[in-house]
Amino acid sequence: MTKSFPIAALAALSLFSTSSSALAQASAAQAAGRAKPSPLAPSEIVAAAPKGAWVQIPASDLLVMELAPDAKGKPRRVVIQLMPAPFSQGWIGNIRKLAGAHWWDGTSINRVQDNYVVQWGDGNADDPAKAKPLPAGLAEVPESEYTTDDRTVVIPFGKEPIFEGRKHALVSFGENRDAYAVTVGFLDGWPIAYGGGGRLVGSTTETNAWPIHCYGMVGVGRDLPPNTGTGAELYVVIGHAPRHLDRNIALVGRVIEGIENLSSLPRGTLGLGFYATPEERTPILSIRLGTEVQDLPAYEYLSTESVSFAKYADARANRRDDFFIQPAGGADICNIPVPVRRAQ
Amino acid sequence: MTKSFPIAALAALSLFSTSSSALAQASAAQAAGRAKPSPLAPSEIVAAAPKGAWVQIPASDLLVMELAPDAKGKPRRVVIQLMPAPFSQGWIGNIRKLAGAHWWDGTSINRVQDNYVVQWGDGNADDPAKAKPLPAGLAEVPESEYTTDDRTVVIPFGKEPIFEGRKHALVSFGENRDAYAVTVGFLDGWPIAYGGGGRLVGSTTETNAWPIHCYGMVGVGRDLPPNTGTGAELYVVIGHAPRHLDRNIALVGRVIEGIENLSSLPRGTLGLGFYATPEERTPILSIRLGTEVQDLPAYEYLSTESVSFAKYADARANRRDDFFIQPAGGADICNIPVPVRRAQ
């Protein structure tokens, strides 16, 4: 089969990628004196990033989900990174309480909709007689917190490269044309939108900012507005970024390892991908904060304010490695996934 | 659990969606004299489209893949629609020959990479001693055919609504901001880009047009350039649209039914998602042109030049149904999947 294609779009994200050996080959080509070595692929730029460009993720910001083993007895773990301030703090406080109370233990994956989401929580939540009681003290978070107008996080958009140590900067690619926002970029390692969509709507102004529904992002299921959800029902995006959900629902984090344990589950056959029978649901053994998990490795992400990230993002927008004949000249924000790996 | 969320992004595409009952509820609300019924959701607009807005797909443009049954003995069929002229004609001619020769029978799914592609073909193609010989008469297609400059298909971009019967029109949404092309739209039922990316590259001009790597699109695996692939190795997108592949590889069609039989397969554990052992591959029993399949239903797509499609696309870009509090004001071209269903 044709192993050279399609290239590994997400090799940089893979904990088991071949990027190191690919990099070694590139170096060998240079050492051998070939006139024009292939420009580095994005995964090779990430592999070559200096140690100082990586930011360790505190264990207290991790959520570890253990699913029941698969049909062959293989354990299935999913690791989630929670978002930092100022985004979604009310819901994230609730999620910390739910995890601390071990509330999700014995709940299940209840919904898998192709090219959309995997959703988990209490499979009996709709039946008052059977619903699992929530822990006391969960906050009711207002809709206004889907976005933030905290001006301390908003930095004017610019096309300059970003350098190490600059805080809260927005990284730009090409003309940065986005169908959903005035501009988009990265803030402290997260994909963030600023300002309104193709036409400005309601009270949204350029100083509003909100997180983006990219592949792997985790959000809070809710009922009809003004309900905003507690955080007990969570979902992860497993398809093309459903950006129309931005500003309509709370995003609280992203899956950084083991998403294949969710994205490859059988699709539900009822409307919206819900399973037709309880037997089809995948049991959740436990969900814990990282600080409660003994064997948890450390994780780190590539600083979105580093030179390495700027080069990586530029290469994602303009592939120049051997496979490509036509660099795109731009990139969708969700096609520039922030590299995350086990700490090295 | 919270059944009302997340809403069904692709309900319009689902052959088993709940859109009819949702529509019935909306009508009931109107009949009951409620002052302000909820605006129709995209799936409801599609369900209400008149018969004349649907275009039947010729069986000769369908490709039917039968995988080995799953672990429970359930048959697994995938139906693919091939692209019309002027796009990708050389490769599509090859695919018709390969299907006519029953060449894929006994081949397999060899690669499943999360958030990227599922790829199939001859699992021994890299081993000259074991590779399956290709049928005679396959064309070698030049790279220039990744795009077309056939001016008869290029219509100036405009913001006017599109009306029934207008051919080759481009449908516009909001300001139509796209990171990869001067503009994007729909042509005869397919998502098409026009012109260069955020910056124009090489010889690309506004009169170039090419198909877009949205979720579910099918393309031709290839080796390093100038190889362009024969069509014997095919892949389907199962993640966020990898638009950097546009203009670098041939797109030949899209999955219109059964994509869950591919997207939920176990991910491969080798680099690029290849399976580590032949036993992990899913056998392909057969791939046939639709004209050779006796029990094949007829399929139809919603004309992208119909009033109904314009309303559907507008609703995708501006969700006003009860769940939403903030319409996006725009939409990514790949978030406006062209509705396809069994003919009614």
XYZ file of C-alpha atoms in Angstrom:
688
model
C 0.000 0.000 0.000
C 1.066 3.618 -0.434
C 2.621 4.318 2.934
C 3.761 7.816 2.120
C 0.236 9.107 1.957
C -1.736 10.660 3.512
C 0.858 12.291 5.682
C 0.420 12.339 9.430
C -1.595 15.457 10.084
C -1.458 14.952 13.796
C 1.874 13.204 14.198
C 2.958 16.048 16.446
C 0.155 15.210 18.828
C 0.785 11.507 18.878
C 2.647 10.177 21.845
C 3.954 7.376 19.672
C 4.759 9.320 16.548
C 7.670 8.611 14.277
C 8.746 12.220 14.333
C 12.091 11.590 16.029
C 13.236 9.120 13.417
C 11.982 11.360 10.623
C 14.000 14.178 12.121
C 17.055 11.925 12.335
C 16.690 11.180 8.644
C 16.524 14.876 7.806
C 19.668 15.539 9.819
C 21.436 12.631 8.148
C 20.524 14.078 4.752
C 22.055 17.385 5.767
C 25.180 15.707 7.145
C 25.568 13.800 3.892
C 25.845 17.169 2.173
C 22.748 16.972 0.003
C 22.211 20.387 -1.487
C 18.550 20.816 -0.642
C 17.190 18.788 2.257
C 13.413 18.701 2.461
C 12.034 21.485 4.667
C 10.940 20.145 8.044
C 7.446 18.791 8.438
C 5.389 20.237 11.336
C 6.029 17.104 13.425
C 9.778 17.511 12.902
C 9.673 21.147 14.019
C 7.871 20.053 17.180
C 10.383 17.257 17.817
C 13.231 19.787 17.507
C 11.691 22.346 19.896
C 13.947 23.162 22.861
C 12.968 21.982 26.316
C 12.224 25.570 27.347
C 9.437 25.810 24.766
C 7.394 23.167 26.584
C 5.041 24.001 29.466
C 4.232 21.312 32.013
C 0.529 20.809 32.770
C -0.207 20.674 36.528
C -1.720 17.339 37.617
C -4.478 19.397 39.258
C -5.591 20.488 35.769
C -5.938 16.899 34.547
C -9.009 14.698 34.600
C -8.443 10.946 34.156
C -11.307 8.783 32.885
C -11.063 4.986 33.106
C -13.543 3.169 30.886
C -14.375 -0.520 31.300
C -11.778 -2.617 29.415
C -12.529 -3.372 25.759
C -13.719 -6.757 24.407
C -10.138 -8.055 24.514
C -9.596 -6.913 28.113
C -7.440 -3.924 27.187
C -7.709 -0.976 29.646
C -9.084 2.252 28.198
C -7.891 5.524 29.711
C -8.746 9.036 28.520
C -6.794 12.049 29.849
C -8.406 15.516 29.737
C -6.755 18.884 30.361
C -9.031 21.504 31.977
C -8.950 25.104 30.714
C -7.194 27.837 32.705
C -8.699 31.156 33.846
C -10.407 33.286 32.729
C -12.424 30.788 30.703
C -15.301 28.647 32.021
C -14.297 28.915 35.654
C -17.768 28.270 37.107
C -18.200 24.981 35.291
C -14.629 23.922 35.947
C -15.204 24.462 39.666
C -18.225 22.148 39.412
C -16.217 19.531 37.524
C -13.549 19.556 40.238
C -16.286 18.965 42.833
C -17.880 16.149 40.802
C -14.515 14.435 40.321
C -13.606 14.942 43.977
C -16.903 13.307 45.000
C -16.181 10.395 42.590
C -19.609 11.202 41.163
C -18.938 9.801 37.671
C -17.962 6.339 38.948
C -20.561 3.911 37.611
C -21.941 6.314 35.004
C -21.510 5.661 31.262
C -20.941 6.821 27.697
C -24.519 7.343 26.527
C -24.203 8.922 23.119
C -21.876 8.612 20.125
C -22.919 10.627 17.067
C -20.757 10.275 13.984
C -18.822 13.405 12.964
C -20.084 15.195 16.073
C -19.727 14.209 19.730
C -19.293 11.482 22.330
C -21.295 12.300 25.491
C -21.139 10.845 28.991
C -22.784 11.169 32.389
C -25.820 9.723 34.185
C -27.764 7.519 31.759
C -30.855 7.957 33.947
C -30.720 11.750 34.260
C -34.046 12.126 32.414
C -35.892 9.875 34.898
C -36.396 11.691 38.239
C -37.028 8.353 39.983
C -33.679 6.901 38.921
C -31.453 9.950 38.425
C -28.224 10.003 40.396
C -28.238 12.882 42.914
C -25.638 15.570 42.260
C -23.237 16.641 45.007
C -24.220 19.707 47.008
C -22.721 23.088 46.246
C -22.569 23.072 42.447
C -22.705 26.575 40.987
C -25.351 27.786 38.549
C -23.229 29.545 35.967
C -24.802 32.337 33.846
C -24.788 32.325 30.024
C -22.634 35.433 30.079
C -19.681 33.217 31.008
C -19.663 31.493 27.609
C -17.465 34.441 26.627
C -15.177 36.748 28.536
C -14.659 40.474 28.229
C -11.696 40.399 30.586
C -9.555 42.936 28.783
C -6.415 41.650 30.409
C -6.490 38.672 28.065
C -7.200 40.560 24.868
C -4.140 41.565 22.875
C -4.467 43.383 19.567
C -4.174 41.149 16.546
C -0.907 41.418 14.653
C 1.087 39.600 12.043
C 4.455 39.735 13.809
C 6.065 36.465 14.822
C 5.647 35.682 18.490
C 8.668 35.287 20.757
C 9.374 33.282 23.887
C 8.071 34.770 27.093
C 5.465 37.099 25.649
C 2.237 36.489 27.531
C -1.283 36.356 26.203
C -0.285 36.855 22.615
C -2.308 35.992 19.579
C -0.580 33.971 16.879
C -1.531 34.839 13.322
C -1.388 32.794 10.108
C -1.678 34.227 6.638
C -4.666 36.534 6.590
C -6.258 34.544 9.403
C -9.619 34.397 7.626
C -12.174 32.748 9.871
C -15.889 32.269 9.151
C -16.917 32.605 12.800
C -14.934 35.440 14.355
C -13.184 38.717 13.641
C -9.967 36.932 14.424
C -8.669 33.743 15.994
C -5.434 32.760 17.672
C -3.865 30.960 20.606
C -3.852 32.072 24.216
C -1.790 30.207 26.791
C -1.994 27.049 24.703
C -5.678 27.195 23.728
C -7.504 28.080 20.485
C -9.438 31.310 21.133
C -11.753 33.462 19.012
C -12.116 37.228 19.342
C -15.044 39.343 18.177
C -18.124 38.505 16.165
C -18.678 36.312 13.135
C -19.155 37.183 9.478
C -21.656 39.713 10.726
C -21.553 40.984 14.260
C -24.522 39.768 16.277
C -26.137 41.235 19.378
C -23.828 42.749 21.933
C -20.695 40.952 20.829
C -17.753 43.256 20.325
C -14.139 42.715 19.450
C -13.217 42.582 23.103
C -15.223 39.418 23.644
C -13.193 36.232 23.552
C -14.216 32.601 23.728
C -12.733 29.121 23.339
C -13.207 27.225 20.052
C -14.930 23.874 19.419
C -11.991 22.099 17.728
C -11.619 18.313 17.485
C -11.010 16.870 20.955
C -12.416 19.834 22.894
C -14.617 18.960 25.877
C -17.861 20.812 26.651
C -20.804 20.865 29.038
C -24.116 19.312 27.920
C -27.150 21.393 28.825
C -30.931 21.670 28.448
C -32.666 24.523 26.619
C -31.569 28.040 27.619
C -31.293 29.664 30.078
C -30.015 26.334 31.448
C -26.231 26.225 31.109
C -25.524 22.735 32.460
C -23.702 21.803 35.644
C -20.709 19.970 34.181
C -22.061 16.514 35.126
C -22.916 15.841 31.456
C -19.817 16.241 29.301
C -19.097 15.704 25.601
C -16.033 15.656 23.390
C -15.911 16.706 19.732
C -15.071 13.740 17.426
C -15.696 15.342 14.033
C -15.345 18.503 12.018
C -15.232 21.461 14.410
C -18.897 22.366 15.243
C -18.112 26.053 15.556
C -21.813 27.033 15.640
C -21.728 25.782 19.247
C -19.149 28.436 20.173
C -20.677 31.010 22.548
C -23.731 28.751 22.956
C -22.291 26.247 25.362
C -19.395 26.010 27.802
C -16.077 24.515 26.729
C -14.015 23.298 29.667
C -11.013 21.411 28.312
C -9.608 18.988 25.736
C -8.631 15.352 25.467
C -4.827 15.090 25.412
C -4.465 11.281 25.374
C -6.683 8.307 24.553
C -9.302 10.041 22.403
C -9.379 6.931 20.183
C -11.032 5.126 23.104
C -14.001 7.443 22.581
C -13.918 8.278 18.859
C -13.911 4.622 17.751
C -16.878 3.555 19.913
C -19.911 2.195 18.032
C -22.286 4.959 16.950
C -25.682 5.066 18.719
C -28.679 4.268 16.544
C -31.299 6.547 18.147
C -31.711 10.226 17.247
C -28.625 12.335 18.055
C -26.562 9.142 18.399
C -27.995 7.995 21.738
C -27.769 4.254 22.343
C -31.021 2.336 21.974
C -30.383 0.116 25.018
C -28.463 0.537 28.305
C -26.387 -2.527 27.361
C -24.787 -0.608 24.490
C -23.406 2.056 26.818
C -19.728 1.857 27.765
C -19.340 1.844 31.576
C -17.170 4.520 33.198
C -15.202 2.943 36.034
C -13.952 6.248 37.399
C -13.094 9.873 36.652
C -10.451 11.427 38.929
C -8.512 14.647 39.158
C -4.896 13.989 38.193
C -3.752 14.650 41.764
C -5.629 11.486 42.870
C -4.063 9.188 40.231
C -0.871 7.467 41.399
C 0.606 6.239 38.106
C -0.127 9.330 36.042
C 2.712 10.527 33.788
C 3.427 14.250 33.516
C 2.240 16.009 30.346
C 3.460 19.146 28.638
C 2.284 21.335 25.751
C 4.263 23.404 23.289
C 4.005 27.041 24.376
C 1.885 28.864 21.811
C 4.074 31.911 22.460
C 7.304 30.117 21.518
C 9.337 30.495 18.338
C 8.921 26.757 17.800
C 5.139 27.067 17.836
C 5.229 29.969 15.387
C 7.367 27.842 13.023
C 5.103 24.824 13.534
C 1.978 26.860 12.797
C 3.585 28.409 9.725
C 4.507 24.935 8.464
C 0.955 23.702 9.088
C -0.297 26.598 6.942
C 2.400 26.126 4.287
C 3.495 22.511 3.922
C 6.837 22.466 2.138
C 7.966 18.907 2.907
C 8.459 16.434 0.074
C 4.893 15.163 -0.160
C 3.382 18.561 -0.988
C 3.313 20.390 -4.295
C 1.062 23.315 -3.299
C 1.354 25.028 0.119
C -2.090 26.149 1.288
C -1.124 29.706 2.231
C -3.330 29.629 5.328
C -4.809 27.325 7.926
C -8.007 26.865 9.838
C -7.366 27.372 13.573
C -8.526 23.783 14.209
C -5.946 22.479 11.741
C -3.198 23.776 14.020
C -3.660 21.468 17.021
C -1.495 22.484 19.973
C 1.158 19.758 20.419
C 0.831 17.883 23.734
C 3.044 14.993 24.847
C 4.223 13.068 27.866
C 6.911 15.169 29.602
C 10.428 14.354 28.422
C -29.141 12.546 30.566
C -29.546 15.846 28.762
C -31.105 14.719 25.508
C -31.598 18.151 24.089
C -27.911 18.714 23.661
C -25.790 18.748 21.633
C -28.170 19.266 18.776
C -27.928 17.061 15.718
C -25.434 18.833 13.508
C -25.890 16.321 10.746
C -29.472 15.276 11.250
C -30.164 16.424 7.710
C -27.659 13.904 6.422
C -28.903 11.031 8.499
C -31.115 8.544 6.779
C -32.712 7.778 10.106
C -32.989 11.264 11.516
C -35.793 12.511 13.696
C -36.300 15.528 11.490
C -39.813 14.574 10.391
C -41.130 14.327 13.914
C -39.384 17.555 14.876
C -41.069 19.228 11.928
C -44.424 17.799 12.980
C -43.933 19.332 16.412
C -43.151 22.729 14.900
C -46.300 22.572 12.788
C -48.350 21.535 15.800
C -47.010 24.548 17.689
C -48.125 26.808 14.858
C -51.551 25.179 14.650
C -51.977 25.654 18.384
C -51.641 29.378 17.760
C -48.469 30.011 19.719
C -47.355 33.509 18.915
C -43.743 32.740 18.094
C -42.933 29.213 16.962
C -39.241 28.381 17.015
C -37.547 29.081 13.670
C -36.886 25.877 11.751
C -33.700 23.983 12.396
C -31.600 23.106 9.318
C -32.869 19.508 9.390
C -36.459 20.756 9.394
C -35.811 23.000 6.383
C -34.396 19.989 4.541
C -37.376 17.819 5.502
C -39.732 20.511 4.152
C -37.911 20.910 0.812
C -40.175 20.237 -2.204
C -39.593 17.129 -4.287
C -38.302 19.263 -7.154
C -35.384 20.476 -5.042
C -33.910 16.955 -4.904
C -31.619 15.560 -7.601
C -31.420 11.807 -8.094
C -27.905 10.343 -8.219
C -27.409 7.941 -11.162
C -26.548 4.390 -10.032
C -23.575 4.605 -12.410
C -22.103 7.295 -10.132
C -22.308 5.078 -7.039
C -19.662 2.758 -5.654
C -20.825 0.130 -3.158
C -18.306 -1.358 -0.718
C -19.214 -4.480 1.274
C -16.960 -5.065 4.275
C -16.786 -8.383 6.110
C -19.601 -8.521 8.714
C -18.782 -7.134 12.164
C -18.124 -9.247 15.295
C -21.876 -9.739 15.763
C -22.397 -10.809 12.143
C -23.963 -7.523 11.034
C -23.339 -6.646 7.355
C -21.351 -3.475 6.745
C -22.052 -1.538 3.550
C -20.541 1.808 2.543
C -22.019 3.780 -0.390
C -19.848 6.343 -2.202
C -20.932 8.952 -4.761
C -18.340 9.720 -7.457
C -17.737 13.337 -8.504
C -19.104 14.680 -11.790
C -17.121 16.413 -14.547
C -15.003 18.487 -14.771
C -13.334 17.301 -11.576
C -10.932 14.348 -11.248
C -12.090 12.638 -14.420
C -8.862 10.675 -15.053
C -8.905 9.033 -11.647
C -12.636 8.423 -11.774
C -12.180 6.596 -15.079
C -9.593 4.386 -13.367
C -11.913 3.717 -10.429
C -14.683 2.627 -12.803
C -12.228 0.185 -14.429
C -11.021 -1.160 -11.063
C -14.600 -1.670 -9.853
C -15.614 -3.232 -13.180
C -12.702 -5.693 -12.892
C -13.774 -6.510 -9.290
C -10.196 -5.623 -8.396
C -10.886 -4.614 -4.786
C -12.522 -7.949 -3.884
C -10.301 -9.558 -1.251
C -8.383 -6.352 -0.455
C -8.710 -4.652 2.950
C -8.884 -1.570 5.165
C -5.211 -1.085 6.004
C -5.058 2.195 7.852
C -7.229 4.072 10.352
C -5.698 7.272 11.724
C -7.717 9.158 14.322
C -9.040 12.557 13.236
C -7.655 11.982 9.755
C -8.370 9.135 7.316
C -9.406 5.522 6.747
C -7.484 4.021 3.806
C -8.074 0.869 1.785
C -6.579 -1.119 -1.063
C -3.948 -3.831 -1.534
C -2.283 -4.498 1.830
C 0.719 -5.947 -0.046
C 1.220 -3.075 -2.491
C 4.651 -2.284 -1.035
C 5.955 -5.825 -1.654
C 6.573 -6.381 -5.398
C 6.532 -10.165 -4.851
C 3.054 -10.135 -3.324
C 1.407 -7.035 -4.806
C -1.877 -7.583 -6.622
C -1.508 -6.745 -10.341
C -3.573 -3.792 -11.507
C -5.914 -4.103 -14.482
C -4.532 -2.983 -17.841
C -5.379 0.423 -19.242
C -5.326 2.619 -16.152
C -4.515 6.243 -16.966
C -1.566 8.168 -15.533
C -3.207 11.428 -14.562
C -1.087 14.628 -14.382
C -0.880 16.820 -11.257
C -2.485 19.643 -13.204
C -5.812 17.834 -12.836
C -5.929 18.427 -9.080
C -7.545 21.723 -10.092
C -9.507 22.860 -13.100
C -9.386 26.134 -15.019
C -12.462 25.229 -17.028
C -14.019 28.669 -17.133
C -17.436 27.292 -17.949
C -17.776 26.207 -14.321
C -16.560 29.409 -12.720
C -19.293 31.870 -11.793
C -18.484 35.180 -10.127
C -18.980 35.205 -6.385
C -22.059 37.016 -5.185
C -24.179 37.409 -2.102
C -27.573 37.120 -3.774
C -29.778 34.179 -2.879
C -29.694 31.406 -5.439
C -32.857 30.332 -7.248
C -34.042 27.051 -8.711
C -32.712 26.197 -12.126
C -29.621 28.405 -12.129
C -26.663 26.228 -13.096
C -23.157 26.261 -11.707
C -23.866 28.909 -9.122
C -21.837 29.608 -6.044
C -23.721 29.855 -2.774
C -22.437 32.429 -0.328
C -22.756 32.676 3.453
C -22.022 35.781 5.464
C -18.691 37.149 4.331
C -17.621 33.654 3.272
C -14.222 33.987 4.979
C -12.119 30.926 4.248
C -8.499 30.341 5.304
C -7.632 28.320 2.191
C -9.196 30.019 -0.802
C -10.315 33.362 -2.194
C -13.832 32.018 -1.990
C -15.740 28.793 -1.503
C -19.181 27.585 -2.485
C -21.192 24.735 -3.912
C -21.209 23.549 -7.495
C -23.702 20.908 -8.635
C -23.913 19.556 -5.097
C -20.208 19.612 -4.191
C -18.088 21.872 -1.966
C -15.671 23.743 -4.245
C -12.914 26.310 -3.632
C -11.942 29.068 -6.033
C -8.643 30.936 -6.142
C -5.642 30.934 -3.838
C -5.296 30.760 -0.097
C -4.568 33.458 2.474
C -1.750 34.400 0.160
C -1.790 33.441 -3.469
C 0.797 30.791 -4.259
C 2.511 29.898 -7.531
C 0.382 29.956 -10.631
C -2.963 29.716 -8.887
C -5.424 32.362 -9.965
C -9.021 33.068 -9.164
C -10.143 31.024 -12.112
C -8.730 27.818 -10.625
C -11.267 25.666 -8.844
C -10.900 22.476 -6.845
C -12.919 20.161 -4.601
C -12.594 20.477 -0.816
C -11.429 17.862 1.733
C -14.525 17.927 3.978
C -15.526 15.108 6.336
C -16.561 12.052 4.313
C -14.777 13.058 1.103
C -12.930 10.255 -0.706
C -9.461 10.750 -2.216
C -6.697 8.907 -4.042
C -3.638 7.755 -2.055
C -0.352 8.365 -3.821
C 3.441 8.155 -3.465
C 5.727 11.205 -3.537
C 5.198 13.620 -6.433
C 5.065 13.557 -9.385
C 3.174 10.305 -8.659
C -0.569 11.071 -8.533
C -1.932 7.626 -7.663
C -4.046 5.337 -9.812
C -7.229 5.234 -7.727
C -6.549 1.701 -6.424
C -5.621 3.136 -3.000
C -8.476 5.223 -1.636
C -9.060 7.047 1.635
C -11.967 8.810 3.306
C -11.707 11.794 5.673
C -12.902 10.888 9.202
C -11.835 14.025 11.092
C -11.541 17.784 10.881
C -11.266 18.777 7.220
C -7.563 18.402 6.221
C -7.726 21.300 3.783
C -3.919 21.397 3.367
C -4.414 18.330 1.148
C -6.556 20.353 -1.283
C -4.736 20.791 -4.620
C -2.145 18.213 -3.485
C -4.122 15.068 -4.075
C -7.130 13.955 -6.075
C -10.605 13.949 -4.533
C -13.006 11.635 -6.333
C -16.196 11.428 -4.297
C -17.848 11.219 -0.885
C -19.416 8.637 1.379
C -23.202 9.101 1.371
C -24.199 6.156 3.583
C -22.479 3.871 6.080
C -19.495 6.045 6.980
C -19.825 4.840 10.594
C -18.669 1.424 9.339
C -15.314 3.071 8.585
C -15.046 5.895 11.130
C -15.630 3.629 14.139
C -13.003 1.026 13.162
C -10.153 0.496 15.650
C -7.288 2.927 15.064
C -4.026 1.417 13.752
C -1.080 1.526 16.147
C 1.789 1.971 13.667
C 2.877 5.361 12.303
C 0.147 7.105 10.257
C -2.433 4.704 11.698
C -1.409 1.613 9.719
C -2.296 -1.678 11.374
C 0.598 -3.561 12.957
C -0.580 -6.972 11.724
C -2.574 -8.216 8.697
C -5.094 -9.770 11.134
C -6.190 -6.294 12.268
C -7.224 -5.287 8.754
C -10.926 -5.371 7.899
C -11.523 -7.509 4.792
C -13.278 -5.944 1.799
C -15.653 -8.507 0.294
C -16.387 -6.429 -2.800
C -16.570 -2.970 -4.329
C -19.035 -2.594 -7.215
C -20.408 0.173 -9.370
C -24.032 0.837 -8.397
C -25.233 -0.524 -11.748
C -23.983 -3.997 -10.721
C -25.768 -4.030 -7.324
C -29.256 -5.540 -7.465
C -30.742 -4.378 -4.155
C -29.382 -0.831 -4.218
C -31.868 1.907 -3.223
C -31.904 5.164 -5.190
C -30.267 8.193 -3.556
C -30.847 11.904 -4.049
C -29.157 15.106 -2.885
C -30.625 18.521 -2.177
C -29.804 20.757 -5.142
C -27.272 23.327 -4.007
C -28.957 25.766 -6.401
C -32.371 25.428 -4.779
C -34.138 27.916 -2.520
C -34.334 25.168 0.104
C -30.564 24.740 0.099
C -30.013 28.494 0.419
C -32.351 28.518 3.451
C -30.662 25.430 4.900
C -27.202 26.954 4.492
C -28.344 30.230 6.011
C -29.774 28.345 9.000
C -26.522 26.394 9.389
C -24.698 29.736 9.553
C -27.279 31.347 11.830
C -28.950 28.850 14.147
C -32.142 30.424 15.456
C -33.905 27.343 16.807
C -34.654 27.090 20.528
C -31.345 25.603 21.633
C -29.250 28.537 20.438
C -28.676 31.890 22.075
C -26.023 33.255 19.705
C -26.208 32.690 15.914
C -22.703 32.341 14.493
C -23.076 34.810 11.629
C -21.101 32.576 9.272
C -20.184 28.979 8.554
C -17.214 26.966 7.436
C -17.964 25.330 4.067
C -17.474 21.897 5.684
C -20.100 22.715 8.314
C -22.710 22.912 5.548
C -22.812 19.262 4.459
C -24.933 18.725 1.357
C -28.023 16.741 2.422
C -28.196 13.268 0.824
C -30.929 10.682 1.461
C -32.590 7.619 0.040
C -34.953 8.762 -2.711
C -38.491 9.367 -1.476
